[in-house]
Tab-separated table of C-alpha atoms in Angstrom:
chain	number	residue	atom	x	y	z
A	24	MET	CA	0.000	0.000	0.000
A	25	PHE	CA	1.434	3.360	-1.048
A	26	VAL	CA	1.708	5.662	1.943
A	27	GLY	CA	3.868	8.514	0.723
A	28	SER	CA	6.566	9.866	-1.557
A	29	GLY	CA	9.916	11.592	-1.192
A	30	ARG	CA	13.254	10.628	0.244
A	31	ASN	CA	11.911	10.810	3.818
A	32	TYR	CA	8.618	9.543	5.210
A	33	SER	CA	7.265	10.836	8.535
A	34	ILE	CA	4.370	9.376	10.507
A	35	SER	CA	2.410	11.778	12.695
A	36	ASN	CA	0.388	10.625	15.706
A	37	ILE	CA	1.792	7.162	15.476
A	38	SER	CA	-0.312	4.361	16.893
A	39	SER	CA	-0.485	0.610	16.813
A	40	ASP	CA	-2.270	0.894	13.490
A	41	HIS	CA	1.020	1.997	11.899
A	42	SER	CA	2.747	-1.257	12.799
A	43	GLY	CA	3.889	-3.339	9.821
A	44	GLU	CA	6.603	-3.728	7.152
A	45	TYR	CA	7.811	-0.684	5.241
A	46	LYS	CA	9.992	-0.461	2.126
A	47	CYS	CA	10.794	2.165	-0.408
A	48	LYS	CA	11.147	2.101	-4.173
A	49	SER	CA	13.571	4.247	-6.167
A	50	SER	CA	13.394	4.746	-9.933
A	51	ASN	CA	15.038	6.636	-12.774
A	52	LYS	CA	14.846	6.501	-16.529
A	53	HIS	CA	16.849	3.334	-16.586
A	54	GLY	CA	14.644	1.405	-14.189
A	55	GLU	CA	13.427	0.953	-10.561
A	56	LYS	CA	14.257	-1.175	-7.532
A	57	ASP	CA	12.656	-1.946	-4.134
A	58	SER	CA	14.574	-1.794	-0.875
A	59	ASP	CA	14.536	-4.499	1.737
A	60	ALA	CA	11.550	-4.263	4.024
A	61	VAL	CA	11.885	-3.066	7.600
A	62	ASN	CA	9.470	-3.998	10.381
A	63	LEU	CA	7.849	-1.260	12.438
A	64	ASN	CA	6.397	-2.494	15.761
A	65	VAL	CA	4.539	0.213	17.669
A	66	MET	CA	4.291	-0.749	21.362
A	67	TYR	CA	1.733	0.716	23.767
A	68	ALA	CA	0.444	0.391	27.297
A	69	THR	CA	-2.604	-1.648	28.208
A	70	LYS	CA	-5.619	0.054	26.739
A	71	THR	CA	-8.583	-1.635	28.371
A	72	ILE	CA	-8.480	-3.730	31.522
A	73	SER	CA	-11.428	-5.204	33.377
A	74	LEU	CA	-11.637	-7.293	36.535
A	75	SER	CA	-14.369	-9.851	36.957
A	76	ILE	CA	-15.047	-12.266	39.801
A	77	SER	CA	-16.559	-15.609	39.008
A	78	PRO	CA	-19.064	-16.807	39.994
A	79	SER	CA	-19.893	-14.252	42.742
A	80	ALA	CA	-18.410	-11.232	44.425
A	81	GLU	CA	-19.346	-12.726	47.807
A	82	MET	CA	-17.707	-15.898	49.067
A	83	GLN	CA	-16.675	-17.758	52.177
A	84	THR	CA	-13.162	-18.790	53.051
A	85	ASP	CA	-14.115	-22.472	53.242
A	86	ALA	CA	-15.778	-22.445	49.785
A	87	PRO	CA	-13.151	-22.304	46.973
A	88	LYS	CA	-13.866	-19.879	44.145
A	89	ASN	CA	-12.031	-18.776	41.014
A	90	ILE	CA	-11.143	-15.117	40.564
A	91	ALA	CA	-10.758	-14.425	36.842
A	92	VAL	CA	-8.929	-11.356	35.532
A	93	SER	CA	-9.566	-10.445	31.906
A	94	ILE	CA	-7.656	-7.866	29.836
A	95	SER	CA	-9.110	-6.608	26.588
A	96	PRO	CA	-7.911	-6.698	23.848
A	97	ILE	CA	-5.528	-9.638	24.250
A	98	VAL	CA	-3.232	-10.372	21.338
A	99	GLU	CA	-1.403	-13.647	21.106
A	100	GLY	CA	1.991	-13.284	22.692
A	101	GLU	CA	1.030	-10.267	24.838
A	102	SER	CA	1.808	-10.248	28.528
A	103	VAL	CA	-0.482	-8.911	31.195
A	104	THR	CA	2.282	-6.633	32.425
A	105	HIS	CA	3.758	-4.206	29.944
A	106	LYS	CA	6.966	-2.306	30.338
A	107	HIS	CA	5.591	0.595	28.400
A	108	GLY	CA	2.964	1.757	30.863
A	109	GLU	CA	0.163	0.755	33.182
A	110	LYS	CA	-3.524	1.359	33.656
A	111	TYR	CA	-5.915	0.614	36.486
A	112	SER	CA	-9.237	-1.101	35.985
A	113	ASP	CA	-12.426	-0.004	37.654
A	114	ALA	CA	-12.733	-1.338	41.192
A	115	VAL	CA	-15.068	-4.214	41.936
A	116	PRO	CA	-16.098	-5.244	45.474
A	117	LEU	CA	-14.890	-8.565	46.833
A	118	ASN	CA	-16.517	-9.632	50.109
A	119	VAL	CA	-14.911	-12.636	51.783
A	120	MET	CA	-16.986	-13.812	54.764
A	121	TYR	CA	-15.605	-15.894	57.608
A	122	PRO	CA	-16.548	-17.017	61.140
A	123	PRO	CA	-15.170	-15.337	64.269
A	124	LYS	CA	-11.452	-15.750	64.889
A	125	ASN	CA	-8.903	-14.287	67.298
A	126	VAL	CA	-11.602	-14.125	69.989
A	127	SER	CA	-10.180	-12.682	73.200
A	128	VAL	CA	-11.301	-11.210	76.523
A	129	TYR	CA	-9.742	-8.176	78.095
A	130	ILE	CA	-10.492	-6.709	81.494
A	131	ASN	CA	-11.619	-3.111	81.856
A	132	GLY	CA	-9.274	-2.126	84.660
A	133	SER	CA	-7.556	-4.596	86.965
A	134	GLY	CA	-8.359	-8.273	87.307
A	135	GLU	CA	-8.455	-7.795	91.070
A	136	THR	CA	-10.965	-5.411	92.603
A	137	GLU	CA	-12.282	-4.767	96.089
A	138	GLY	CA	-15.969	-4.794	96.864
A	139	ASP	CA	-17.161	-4.153	93.300
A	140	SER	CA	-17.766	-5.920	89.971
A	141	VAL	CA	-15.194	-6.420	87.214
A	142	THR	CA	-16.168	-5.548	83.621
A	143	LEU	CA	-15.041	-7.998	80.927
A	144	ILE	CA	-15.139	-7.146	77.196
A	145	CYS	CA	-15.116	-9.695	74.358
A	146	SER	CA	-13.500	-8.860	70.999
A	147	SER	CA	-13.323	-10.874	67.774
A	148	ASP	CA	-12.419	-10.630	64.088
A	149	SER	CA	-15.192	-11.823	61.771
A	150	ASN	CA	-17.114	-10.923	58.634
A	151	PRO	CA	-19.892	-10.077	59.127
A	152	PRO	CA	-19.206	-8.847	62.668
A	153	ALA	CA	-20.242	-11.138	65.502
A	154	LEU	CA	-23.823	-10.521	66.530
A	155	ASN	CA	-24.041	-12.728	69.620
A	156	PHE	CA	-21.674	-13.055	72.568
A	157	SER	CA	-22.136	-15.621	75.339
A	158	TRP	CA	-20.248	-15.653	78.650
A	159	PHE	CA	-19.316	-18.750	80.621
A	160	LYS	CA	-17.679	-19.588	83.926
A	161	GLU	CA	-15.348	-22.561	83.852
A	162	ASP	CA	-17.115	-24.472	86.628
A	163	GLN	CA	-20.604	-23.971	85.142
A	164	ILE	CA	-22.216	-25.598	82.102
A	165	SER	CA	-24.799	-22.937	81.248
A	166	SER	CA	-23.953	-19.387	80.253
A	167	VAL	CA	-23.750	-16.709	82.922
A	168	GLY	CA	-24.352	-13.693	80.667
A	169	SER	CA	-24.648	-12.299	77.150
A	170	GLY	CA	-23.540	-9.226	75.230
A	171	GLN	CA	-20.136	-7.910	74.267
A	172	SER	CA	-19.449	-6.779	77.863
A	173	PHE	CA	-20.103	-8.646	81.101
A	174	SER	CA	-19.886	-7.622	84.779
A	175	ALA	CA	-18.396	-10.349	86.977
A	176	LEU	CA	-19.685	-10.061	90.551
A	177	GLN	CA	-17.687	-12.975	91.923
A	178	SER	CA	-14.248	-14.489	91.576
A	179	GLY	CA	-13.521	-17.186	88.997
A	180	ARG	CA	-12.303	-17.891	85.468
A	181	PHE	CA	-14.505	-16.530	82.684
A	182	TYR	CA	-14.461	-16.809	78.877
A	183	CYS	CA	-16.670	-15.621	76.011
A	184	GLU	CA	-17.938	-17.202	72.801
A	185	ALA	CA	-18.566	-15.100	69.663
A	186	HIS	CA	-21.099	-16.142	67.008
A	187	ASN	CA	-22.091	-15.120	63.488
A	188	GLN	CA	-23.975	-16.981	60.754
A	189	HIS	CA	-20.807	-18.726	59.566
A	190	GLY	CA	-19.615	-20.175	62.874
A	191	SER	CA	-18.351	-19.452	66.372
A	192	GLN	CA	-15.174	-19.440	68.433
A	193	ARG	CA	-14.449	-19.228	72.164
A	194	SER	CA	-11.749	-17.226	73.874
A	195	ASP	CA	-9.208	-18.261	76.455
A	196	ALA	CA	-10.365	-17.925	80.064
A	197	VAL	CA	-9.265	-15.005	82.228
A	198	THR	CA	-9.055	-14.960	86.018
A	199	VAL	CA	-11.140	-12.467	87.998
A	200	THR	CA	-10.670	-11.876	91.735
A	201	VAL	CA	-13.306	-9.909	93.649
A	202	LYS	CA	-12.177	-9.118	97.209
A	203	GLU	CA	-14.395	-8.081	100.100
A	204	HIS	CA	-14.370	-4.336	100.622
A	205	HIS	CA	-13.776	-3.801	104.385
A	206	GLY	CA	-14.864	-0.177	104.249
A	207	SER	CA	-18.091	-1.107	102.545
A	208	ARG	CA	-18.538	-3.941	105.043
A	209	TRP	CA	-18.127	-1.502	107.942
A	210	HIS	CA	-20.671	0.853	106.412
A	211	GLU	CA	-23.006	-2.079	105.882
A	212	VAL	CA	-22.673	-3.205	109.510
A	213	PHE	CA	-23.074	0.388	110.717
A	214	GLY	CA	-26.166	0.805	108.578
A	215	ILE	CA	-27.672	-2.412	109.907
A	216	THR	CA	-26.890	-1.350	113.504
A	217	VAL	CA	-28.503	2.058	113.024
A	218	GLU	CA	-31.516	0.479	111.390
A	219	CYS	CA	-31.894	-2.014	114.246
A	220	GLY	CA	-31.507	0.800	116.813
A	221	VAL	CA	-34.173	2.906	115.145
A	222	SER	CA	-36.480	-0.105	114.920
A	223	PHE	CA	-35.932	-0.860	118.633
A	224	ILE	CA	-36.764	2.722	119.601
A	225	ILE	CA	-39.920	2.680	117.477
A	226	VAL	CA	-41.042	-0.648	118.969
A	227	THR	CA	-40.310	0.581	122.527
A	228	ILE	CA	-42.285	3.786	122.016
A	229	THR	CA	-45.161	1.796	120.518
A	230	ILE	CA	-45.218	-0.584	123.500
A	231	ILE	CA	-45.182	2.356	125.958
A	232	ILE	CA	-48.086	4.008	124.140
A	233	ILE	CA	-50.070	0.756	124.119
A	234	MET	CA	-49.432	0.191	127.854
A	235	PHE	CA	-50.460	3.786	128.624
A	236	ILE	CA	-53.695	3.323	126.664
A	237	ILE	CA	-54.424	0.020	128.445
A	238	LYS	CA	-53.761	1.644	131.837
A	239	LYS	CA	-56.075	4.522	130.985
A	240	LEU	CA	-58.791	2.109	129.875
A	241	ARG	CA	-58.463	0.122	133.090
A	242	SER	CA	-58.615	3.307	135.193
A	243	PHE	CA	-61.666	4.491	133.303
A	244	LYS	CA	-63.341	1.108	133.753
A	245	SER	CA	-62.600	1.111	137.508
A	246	GLU	CA	-64.032	4.615	137.919
A	247	TYR	CA	-67.093	3.603	135.935
A	248	ILE	CA	-67.710	0.565	138.161
A	249	THR	CA	-67.276	2.694	141.347
A	250	MET	CA	-69.717	5.317	140.101
A	251	THR	CA	-72.224	2.605	139.224
A	252	GLN	CA	-72.006	1.088	142.715
A	253	ILE	CA	-72.441	4.501	144.336
A	254	SER	CA	-75.472	5.184	142.165
A	255	GLU	CA	-77.071	1.853	143.068
A	256	SER	CA	-76.370	2.440	146.799
A	257	SER	CA	-78.027	5.865	146.665
A	258	GLU	CA	-81.160	4.395	145.125
A	259	ASP	CA	-81.408	1.783	147.925
A	260	THR	CA	-81.088	4.523	150.549
A	261	TYR	CA	-83.969	6.445	149.136
A	262	ARG	CA	-86.071	3.327	148.870
A	263	LEU	CA	-85.966	2.906	152.700
A	264	LEU	CA	-88.490	5.658	153.086
A	265	GLU	CA	-91.937	4.453	152.098
A	266	LEU	CA	-95.350	5.856	153.068
A	267	ASN	CA	-97.264	3.226	155.013
A	268	SER	CA	-100.363	5.389	155.398
A	269	THR	CA	-101.587	8.907	154.950
A	270	THR	CA	-102.366	9.549	158.615
A	271	SER	CA	-101.126	12.541	160.409
A	272	ASP	CA	-99.059	10.342	162.640
A	273	LEU	CA	-95.558	11.038	161.489
A	274	TYR	CA	-94.075	7.874	162.902
A	275	GLY	CA	-96.829	5.746	161.555
A	276	THR	CA	-95.491	6.251	158.118
A	277	LEU	CA	-92.211	4.520	158.846
A	278	THR	CA	-91.749	0.853	158.336
A	279	THR	CA	-88.693	-1.259	158.643
A	280	LEU	CA	-87.647	-2.962	155.485
A	281	HIS	CA	-84.631	-4.574	156.996
A	282	PRO	CA	-85.549	-5.329	160.653
A	283	ARG	CA	-82.826	-5.134	163.128
A	284	PRO	CA	-81.919	-8.467	164.583
A	285	PRO	CA	-83.071	-8.882	168.221
A	286	GLU	CA	-80.574	-8.183	170.898
A	287	ASP	CA	-79.709	-10.903	173.342
A	288	SER	CA	-81.971	-10.690	176.403
A	289	CYS	CA	-80.368	-10.274	179.739
A	290	THR	CA	-81.841	-11.594	183.016
A	291	THR	CA	-81.050	-9.768	186.182
A	292	VAL	CA	-80.706	-11.988	189.208
A	293	LEU	CA	-81.208	-10.317	192.515
């Protein structure tokens, strides 16, 4: 294919399309002759690169998958890496999911505390993040708590277990020592003593009030009985006077309701 004339031939804006064999032809009135061909190989950086994940962009570590990388266009003999330049493909997400690992427990503060609880925190590495945390004490079968943090109220060795939908893993146990707080114990004893003292005073006052009321009631009852007896005695006194007749004889109107017993008779011996 004829591409130009003249002693020199220049190619502007060279590209891979200009690759090929070139030769020139010279002629005069006596004839013409072709030169030997020269090969022109125009090299270039990767033009189009795409990354694809087969069969899915989401996989688990225990399920083998193939990650395929395709470069377009690919010419026979081309290498993926070119020394003439580089180009980045568009990013594609790759989500590798796995169960909890590296599960550990760390203590918020010191492992030894006095008269208070110790806060334990469970951490793990997982995808997706662990949703459930269970806490266990070494000498117990059932769990003693749940959640990423746990407050230990007693001494012992505790560990956590992290869970997600792909599996679970337990941590190593940590030792927690909860000591009795003597100051708090003294305040507790003092509080109990004060409470008992106040209760004793209240009970004593209540008993005194009840006894005073009972004494008053007894005194009132005694006075009532005395007044009743006096009233009945007065009525009997007034009943002794009864009219026997309506005569003018003053003494004829008196009668003896309760006769006086006869006196012993005495005989005088001369």
